[in-house]
Short mmCIF file of C-alpha atoms and ligand atoms in Angstrom, two decimals:
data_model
loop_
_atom_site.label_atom_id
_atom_site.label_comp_id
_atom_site.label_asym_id
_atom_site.label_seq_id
_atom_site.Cartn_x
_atom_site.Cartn_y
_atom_site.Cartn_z
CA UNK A 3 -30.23 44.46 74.30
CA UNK A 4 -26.82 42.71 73.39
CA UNK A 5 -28.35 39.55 74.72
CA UNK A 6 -30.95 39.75 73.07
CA UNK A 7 -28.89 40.33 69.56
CA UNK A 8 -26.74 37.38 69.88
CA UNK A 9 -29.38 35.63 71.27
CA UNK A 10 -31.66 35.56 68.21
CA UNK A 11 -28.48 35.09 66.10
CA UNK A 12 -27.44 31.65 67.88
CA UNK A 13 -30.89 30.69 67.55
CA UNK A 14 -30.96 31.57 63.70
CA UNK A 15 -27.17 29.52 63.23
CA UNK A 16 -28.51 26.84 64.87
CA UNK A 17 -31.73 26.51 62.88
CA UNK A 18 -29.19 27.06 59.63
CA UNK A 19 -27.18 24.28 61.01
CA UNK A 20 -30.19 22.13 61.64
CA UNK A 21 -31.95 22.47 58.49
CA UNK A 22 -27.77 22.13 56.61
CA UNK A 23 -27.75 18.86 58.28
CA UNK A 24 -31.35 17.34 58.02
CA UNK A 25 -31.09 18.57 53.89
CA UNK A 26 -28.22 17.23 53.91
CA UNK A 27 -28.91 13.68 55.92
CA UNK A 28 -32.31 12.72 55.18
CA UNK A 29 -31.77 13.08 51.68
CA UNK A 30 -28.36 11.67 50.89
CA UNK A 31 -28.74 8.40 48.72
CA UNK A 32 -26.55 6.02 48.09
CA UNK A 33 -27.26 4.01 44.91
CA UNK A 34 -25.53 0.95 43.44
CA UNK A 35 -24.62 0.96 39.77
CA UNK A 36 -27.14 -1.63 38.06
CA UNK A 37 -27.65 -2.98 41.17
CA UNK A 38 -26.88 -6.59 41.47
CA UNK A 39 -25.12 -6.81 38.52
CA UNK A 40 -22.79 -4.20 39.15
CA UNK A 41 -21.04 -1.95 36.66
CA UNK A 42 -20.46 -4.43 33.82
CA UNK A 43 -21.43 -4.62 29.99
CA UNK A 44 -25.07 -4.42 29.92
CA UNK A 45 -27.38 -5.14 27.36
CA UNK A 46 -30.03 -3.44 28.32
CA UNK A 47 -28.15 0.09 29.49
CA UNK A 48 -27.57 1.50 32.27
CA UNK A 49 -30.18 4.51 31.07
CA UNK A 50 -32.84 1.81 32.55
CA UNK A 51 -31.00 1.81 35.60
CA UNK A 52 -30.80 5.37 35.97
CA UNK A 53 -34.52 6.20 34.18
CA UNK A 54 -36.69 5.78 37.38
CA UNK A 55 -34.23 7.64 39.90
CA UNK A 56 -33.79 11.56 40.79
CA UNK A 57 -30.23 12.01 41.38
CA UNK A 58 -29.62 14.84 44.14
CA UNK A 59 -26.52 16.44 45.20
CA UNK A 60 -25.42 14.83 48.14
CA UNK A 61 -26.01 11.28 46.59
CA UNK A 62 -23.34 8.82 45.88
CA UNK A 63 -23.00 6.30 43.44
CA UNK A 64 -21.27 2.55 44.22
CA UNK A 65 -19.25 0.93 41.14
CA UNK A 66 -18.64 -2.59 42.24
CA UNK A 67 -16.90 -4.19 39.45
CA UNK A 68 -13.34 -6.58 38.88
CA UNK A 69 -10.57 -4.27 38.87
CA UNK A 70 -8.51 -6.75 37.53
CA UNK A 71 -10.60 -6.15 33.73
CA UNK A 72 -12.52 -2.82 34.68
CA UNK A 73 -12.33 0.77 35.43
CA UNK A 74 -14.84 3.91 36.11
CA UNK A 75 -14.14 6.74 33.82
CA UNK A 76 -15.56 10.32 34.13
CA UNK A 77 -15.45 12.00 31.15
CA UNK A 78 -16.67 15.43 30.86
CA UNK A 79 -19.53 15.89 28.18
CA UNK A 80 -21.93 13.84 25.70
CA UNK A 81 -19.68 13.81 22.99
CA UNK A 82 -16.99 11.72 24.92
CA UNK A 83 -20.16 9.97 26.24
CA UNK A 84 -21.23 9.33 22.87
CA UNK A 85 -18.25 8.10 21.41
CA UNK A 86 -16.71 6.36 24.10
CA UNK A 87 -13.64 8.30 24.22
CA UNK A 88 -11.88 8.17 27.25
CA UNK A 89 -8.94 9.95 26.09
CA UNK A 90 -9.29 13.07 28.31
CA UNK A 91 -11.21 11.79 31.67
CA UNK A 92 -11.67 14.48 34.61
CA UNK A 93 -11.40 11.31 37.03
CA UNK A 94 -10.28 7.46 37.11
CA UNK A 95 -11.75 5.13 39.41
CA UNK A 96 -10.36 1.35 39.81
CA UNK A 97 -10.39 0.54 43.42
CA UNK A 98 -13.55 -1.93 42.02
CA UNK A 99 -15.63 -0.77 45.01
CA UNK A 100 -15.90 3.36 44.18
CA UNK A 101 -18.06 5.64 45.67
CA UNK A 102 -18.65 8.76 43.74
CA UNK A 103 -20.21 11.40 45.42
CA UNK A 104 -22.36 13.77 43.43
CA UNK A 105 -21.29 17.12 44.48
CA UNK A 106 -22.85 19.34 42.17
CA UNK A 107 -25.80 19.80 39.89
CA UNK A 108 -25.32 18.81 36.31
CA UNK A 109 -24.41 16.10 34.15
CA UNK A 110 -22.65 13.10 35.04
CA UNK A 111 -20.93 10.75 32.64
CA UNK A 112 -19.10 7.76 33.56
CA UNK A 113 -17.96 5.05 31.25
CA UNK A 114 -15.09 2.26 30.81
CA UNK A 115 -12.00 3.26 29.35
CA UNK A 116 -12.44 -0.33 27.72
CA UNK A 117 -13.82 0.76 24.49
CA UNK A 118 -15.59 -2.56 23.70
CA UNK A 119 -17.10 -2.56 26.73
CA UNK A 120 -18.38 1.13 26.72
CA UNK A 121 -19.74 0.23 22.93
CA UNK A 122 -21.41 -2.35 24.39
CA UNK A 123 -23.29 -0.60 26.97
CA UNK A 124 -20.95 0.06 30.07
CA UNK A 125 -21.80 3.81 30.35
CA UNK A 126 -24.06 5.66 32.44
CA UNK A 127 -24.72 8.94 31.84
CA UNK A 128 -27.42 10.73 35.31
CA UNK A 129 -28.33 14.39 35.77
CA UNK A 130 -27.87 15.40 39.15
CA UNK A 131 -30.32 17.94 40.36
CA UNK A 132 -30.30 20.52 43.55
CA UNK A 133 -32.36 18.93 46.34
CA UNK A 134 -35.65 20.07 45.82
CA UNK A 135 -36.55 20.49 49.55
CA UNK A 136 -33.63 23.07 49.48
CA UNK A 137 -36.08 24.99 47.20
CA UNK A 138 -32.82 26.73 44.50
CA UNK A 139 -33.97 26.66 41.57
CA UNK A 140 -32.53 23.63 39.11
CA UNK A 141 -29.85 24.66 36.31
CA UNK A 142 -30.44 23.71 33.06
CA UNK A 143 -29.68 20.16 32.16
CA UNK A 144 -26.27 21.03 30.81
CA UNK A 145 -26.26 18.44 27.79
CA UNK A 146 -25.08 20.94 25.46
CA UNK A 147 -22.20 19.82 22.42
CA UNK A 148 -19.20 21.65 22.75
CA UNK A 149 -19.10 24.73 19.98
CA UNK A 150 -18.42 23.58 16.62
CA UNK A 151 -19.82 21.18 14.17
CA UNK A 152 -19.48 17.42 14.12
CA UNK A 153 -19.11 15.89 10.64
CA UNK A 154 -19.88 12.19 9.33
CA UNK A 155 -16.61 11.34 7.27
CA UNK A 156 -18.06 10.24 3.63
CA UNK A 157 -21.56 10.87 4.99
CA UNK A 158 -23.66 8.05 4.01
CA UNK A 159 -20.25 6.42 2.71
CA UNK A 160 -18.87 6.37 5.58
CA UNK A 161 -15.05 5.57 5.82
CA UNK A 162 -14.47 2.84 3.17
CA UNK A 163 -12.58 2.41 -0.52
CA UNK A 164 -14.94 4.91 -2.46
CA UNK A 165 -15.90 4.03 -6.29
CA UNK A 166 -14.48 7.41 -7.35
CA UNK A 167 -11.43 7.86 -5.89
CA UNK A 168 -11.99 11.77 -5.75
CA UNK A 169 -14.98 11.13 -3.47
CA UNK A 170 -13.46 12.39 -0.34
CA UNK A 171 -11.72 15.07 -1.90
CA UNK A 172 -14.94 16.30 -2.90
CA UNK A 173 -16.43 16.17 0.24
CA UNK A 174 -14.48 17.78 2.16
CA UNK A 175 -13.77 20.78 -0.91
CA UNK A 176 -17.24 21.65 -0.28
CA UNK A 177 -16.75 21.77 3.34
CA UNK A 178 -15.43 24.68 5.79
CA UNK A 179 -14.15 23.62 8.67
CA UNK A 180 -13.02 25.46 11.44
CA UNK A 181 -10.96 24.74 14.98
CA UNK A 182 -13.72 23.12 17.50
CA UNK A 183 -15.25 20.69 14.53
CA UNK A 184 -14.63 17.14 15.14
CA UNK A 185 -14.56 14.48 12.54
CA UNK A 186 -16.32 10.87 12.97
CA UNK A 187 -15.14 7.80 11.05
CA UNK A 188 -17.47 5.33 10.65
CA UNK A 189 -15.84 2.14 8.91
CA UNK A 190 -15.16 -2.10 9.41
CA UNK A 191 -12.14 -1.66 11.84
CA UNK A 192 -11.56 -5.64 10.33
CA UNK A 193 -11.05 -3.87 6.62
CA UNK A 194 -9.88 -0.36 7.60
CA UNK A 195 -8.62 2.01 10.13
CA UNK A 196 -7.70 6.04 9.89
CA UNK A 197 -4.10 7.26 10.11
CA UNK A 198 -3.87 10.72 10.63
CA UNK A 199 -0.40 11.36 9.01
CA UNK A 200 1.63 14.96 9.18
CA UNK A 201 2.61 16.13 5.21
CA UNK A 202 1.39 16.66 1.69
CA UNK A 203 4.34 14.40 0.71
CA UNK A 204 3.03 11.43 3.09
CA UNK A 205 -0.50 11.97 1.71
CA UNK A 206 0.40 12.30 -2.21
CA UNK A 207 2.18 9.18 -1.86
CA UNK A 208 0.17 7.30 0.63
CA UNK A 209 2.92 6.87 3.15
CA UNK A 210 1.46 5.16 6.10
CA UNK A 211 5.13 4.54 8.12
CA UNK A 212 5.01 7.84 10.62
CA UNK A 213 1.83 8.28 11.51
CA UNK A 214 1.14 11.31 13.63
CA UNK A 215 -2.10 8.97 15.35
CA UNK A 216 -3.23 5.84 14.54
CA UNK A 217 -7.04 4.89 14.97
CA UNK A 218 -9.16 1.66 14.62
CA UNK A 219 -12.28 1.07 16.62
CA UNK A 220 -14.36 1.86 14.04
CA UNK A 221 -15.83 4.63 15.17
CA UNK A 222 -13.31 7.06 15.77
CA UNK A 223 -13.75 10.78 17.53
CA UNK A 224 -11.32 12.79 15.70
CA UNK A 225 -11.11 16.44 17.25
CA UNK A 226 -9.40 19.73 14.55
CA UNK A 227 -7.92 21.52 17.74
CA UNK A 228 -5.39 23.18 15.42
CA UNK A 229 -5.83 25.24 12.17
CA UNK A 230 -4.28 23.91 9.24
CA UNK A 231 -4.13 21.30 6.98
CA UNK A 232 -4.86 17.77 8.54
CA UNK A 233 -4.39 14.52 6.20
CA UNK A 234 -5.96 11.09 6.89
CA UNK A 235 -5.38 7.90 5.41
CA UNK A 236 -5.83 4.07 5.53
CA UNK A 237 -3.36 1.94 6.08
CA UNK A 238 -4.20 -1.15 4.34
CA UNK A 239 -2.64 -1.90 1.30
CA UNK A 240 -4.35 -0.02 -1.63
CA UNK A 241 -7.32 1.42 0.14
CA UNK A 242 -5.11 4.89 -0.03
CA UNK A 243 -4.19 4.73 -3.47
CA UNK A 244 -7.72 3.80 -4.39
CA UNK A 245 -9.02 7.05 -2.83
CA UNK A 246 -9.26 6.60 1.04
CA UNK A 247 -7.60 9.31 1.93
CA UNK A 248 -8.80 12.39 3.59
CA UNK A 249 -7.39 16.14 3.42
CA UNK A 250 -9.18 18.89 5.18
CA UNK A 251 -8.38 22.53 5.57
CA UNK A 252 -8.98 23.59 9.34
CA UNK A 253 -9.56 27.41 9.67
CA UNK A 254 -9.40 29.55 12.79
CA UNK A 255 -12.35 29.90 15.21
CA UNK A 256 -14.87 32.21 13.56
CA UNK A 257 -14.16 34.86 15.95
CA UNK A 258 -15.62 37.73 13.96
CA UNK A 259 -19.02 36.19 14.47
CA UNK A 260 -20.18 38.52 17.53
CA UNK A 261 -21.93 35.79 20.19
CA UNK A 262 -25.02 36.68 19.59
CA UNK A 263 -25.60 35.75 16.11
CA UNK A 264 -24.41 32.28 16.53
CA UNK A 265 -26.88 31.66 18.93
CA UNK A 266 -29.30 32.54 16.91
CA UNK A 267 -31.51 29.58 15.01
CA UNK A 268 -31.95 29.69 11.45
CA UNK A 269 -35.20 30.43 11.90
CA UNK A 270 -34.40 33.08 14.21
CA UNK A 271 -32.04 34.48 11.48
CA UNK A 272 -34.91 34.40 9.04
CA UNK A 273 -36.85 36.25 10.95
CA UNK A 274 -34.54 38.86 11.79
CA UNK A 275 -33.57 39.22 7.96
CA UNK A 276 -37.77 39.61 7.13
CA UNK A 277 -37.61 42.65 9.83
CA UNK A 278 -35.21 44.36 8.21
CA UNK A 279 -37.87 44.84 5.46
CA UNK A 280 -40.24 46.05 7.80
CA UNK A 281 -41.07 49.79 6.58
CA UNK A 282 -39.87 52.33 9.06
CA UNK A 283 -42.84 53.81 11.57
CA UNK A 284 -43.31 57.85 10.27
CA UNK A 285 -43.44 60.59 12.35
C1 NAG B 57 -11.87 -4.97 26.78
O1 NAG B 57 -12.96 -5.76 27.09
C2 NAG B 57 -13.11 -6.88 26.25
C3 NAG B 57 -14.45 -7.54 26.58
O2 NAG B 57 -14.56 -7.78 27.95
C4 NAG B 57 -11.92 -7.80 26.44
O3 NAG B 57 -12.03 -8.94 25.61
C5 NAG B 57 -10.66 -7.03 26.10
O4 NAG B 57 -9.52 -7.82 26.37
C6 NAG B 57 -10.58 -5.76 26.92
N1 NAG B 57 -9.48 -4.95 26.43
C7 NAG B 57 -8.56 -4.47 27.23
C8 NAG B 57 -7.51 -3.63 26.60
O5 NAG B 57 -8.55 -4.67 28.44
#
């Protein structure tokens, strides 16, 4: 009877250990980034590259690329993806030959901490998906923006010398924002560039010499990760004093909002507020 037990059970660990392995051999890829050309700038993206593949866990990836002028950067959502901001990376990669192996279902984003380069197409961004012959069902794709709002500096305007020079003081009066927003500046970085500076003295009297951060790609990620009042200027002579300068008032994270009515749509919210004026069933 014992036999017979531990029998069955070696039988059952070794068909566990038999299917582990053939999941996990016959399936593991290995795939080189943009192929011949390797990770470089690319005109046509890398979401070519990646368009026509499935991307399993178990796969790896292969950077090839000149260490001497390149780099691999993982960064952890869409929004660094987006913006090219390699400021916070989960990992670095420069040996110029990496293999990355894709260990868990999700999103992937890899770009150069070169900001040029990324702008100019060195960036791939793959979702990696459970083996289907393993039969667990997929996660959602987990593309989802970090909670809070992202605004467009000046809108339409952009970051540049406004013709009223209250213009961005208006925009942002009319504005709430909160801890978790980010800020985007658009602007020339040839004519302009954002200096995030720390007083209302600094900022009354456009005092660009201790800047708490200094910014000038052009397109600038700009993250309100503390409440208060944050002040942003330009550094070029003038452009300040005619206007280009930026104060917003950063609340705390709405935290009286219970979960579940943020995550519902407007529409959804609508909806919800039309029930209320349902008439009440009588008994
Ligand atoms: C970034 O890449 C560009 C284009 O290849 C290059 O001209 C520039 O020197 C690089 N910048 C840095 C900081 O390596």
């Amino acid at each position: 009877m014992m036999t017979t037990t531990t029998r069955t059970f070696c039988y059952v660990l070794v068909m566990i250990s038999f299917t582990v392995l053939m999941g996990c051999c016959c399936s593991a890829k290995i795939y080189k980034v943009g192929d011949s050309d390797g990770w470089t700038t690319n005109d046509d993206s890398y979401s070519d590259w990646a368009k026509l593949k499935e991307f399993h866990v178990g796969d790896s990836l292969i950077f090839k690329y000149d260490r001497n002028f390149n780099d691999v950067t993982q960064v952890s959502g869409a929004l660094e993806y987006e913006f090219c901001d390699s400021s916070s990376p989960t990992a670095v990669y420069n040996t110029g030959h990496d293999v990355v192996t894709l260990t868990e279902p999700g999103s992937y984003y890899f770009i150069s901490s070169n900001h040029t380069r990324c702008l100019s197409g060195q960036r791939l961004d793959i979702l990696v998906v459970h083996d289907p012959s393993h039969r667990i069902p997929q996660p959602p794709p987990r593309k989802i923006f970090p909670f809070g709002k992202t605004y467009n500096v000046g809108d339409s305007k952009e970051w540049r010398v406004p013709e009223e020079s209250d213009f961005y003081f208006k925009w942002s009066e009319e504005k709430q924002f909160h801890v978790g927003d980010n800020l985007v500046f658009y602007y020339d970085n040839e004519v302009n560039d954002v200096l995030e500076i720390s007083g209302d003295l600094e900022f009354i009297s456009c005092d660009p010499t201790s800047p708490v951060s200094v910014h000038n790609t052009g397109q600038d990620l700009i993250r309100l990760t503390k409440p208060g009042i944050h002040y942003f200027i330009s550094s070029k002579t003038g452009h300040c004093e005619a206007g280009l300068k930026l104060r917003v008032i950063v609340g705390p994270l709405p935290k009286a909002v219970p979960k579940k009515m943020m995550k519902l749509s407007p529409l959804d919210r609508l909806i919800k507020w039309l029930r209320t004026f349902k008439p009440k069933p009588h008994h």
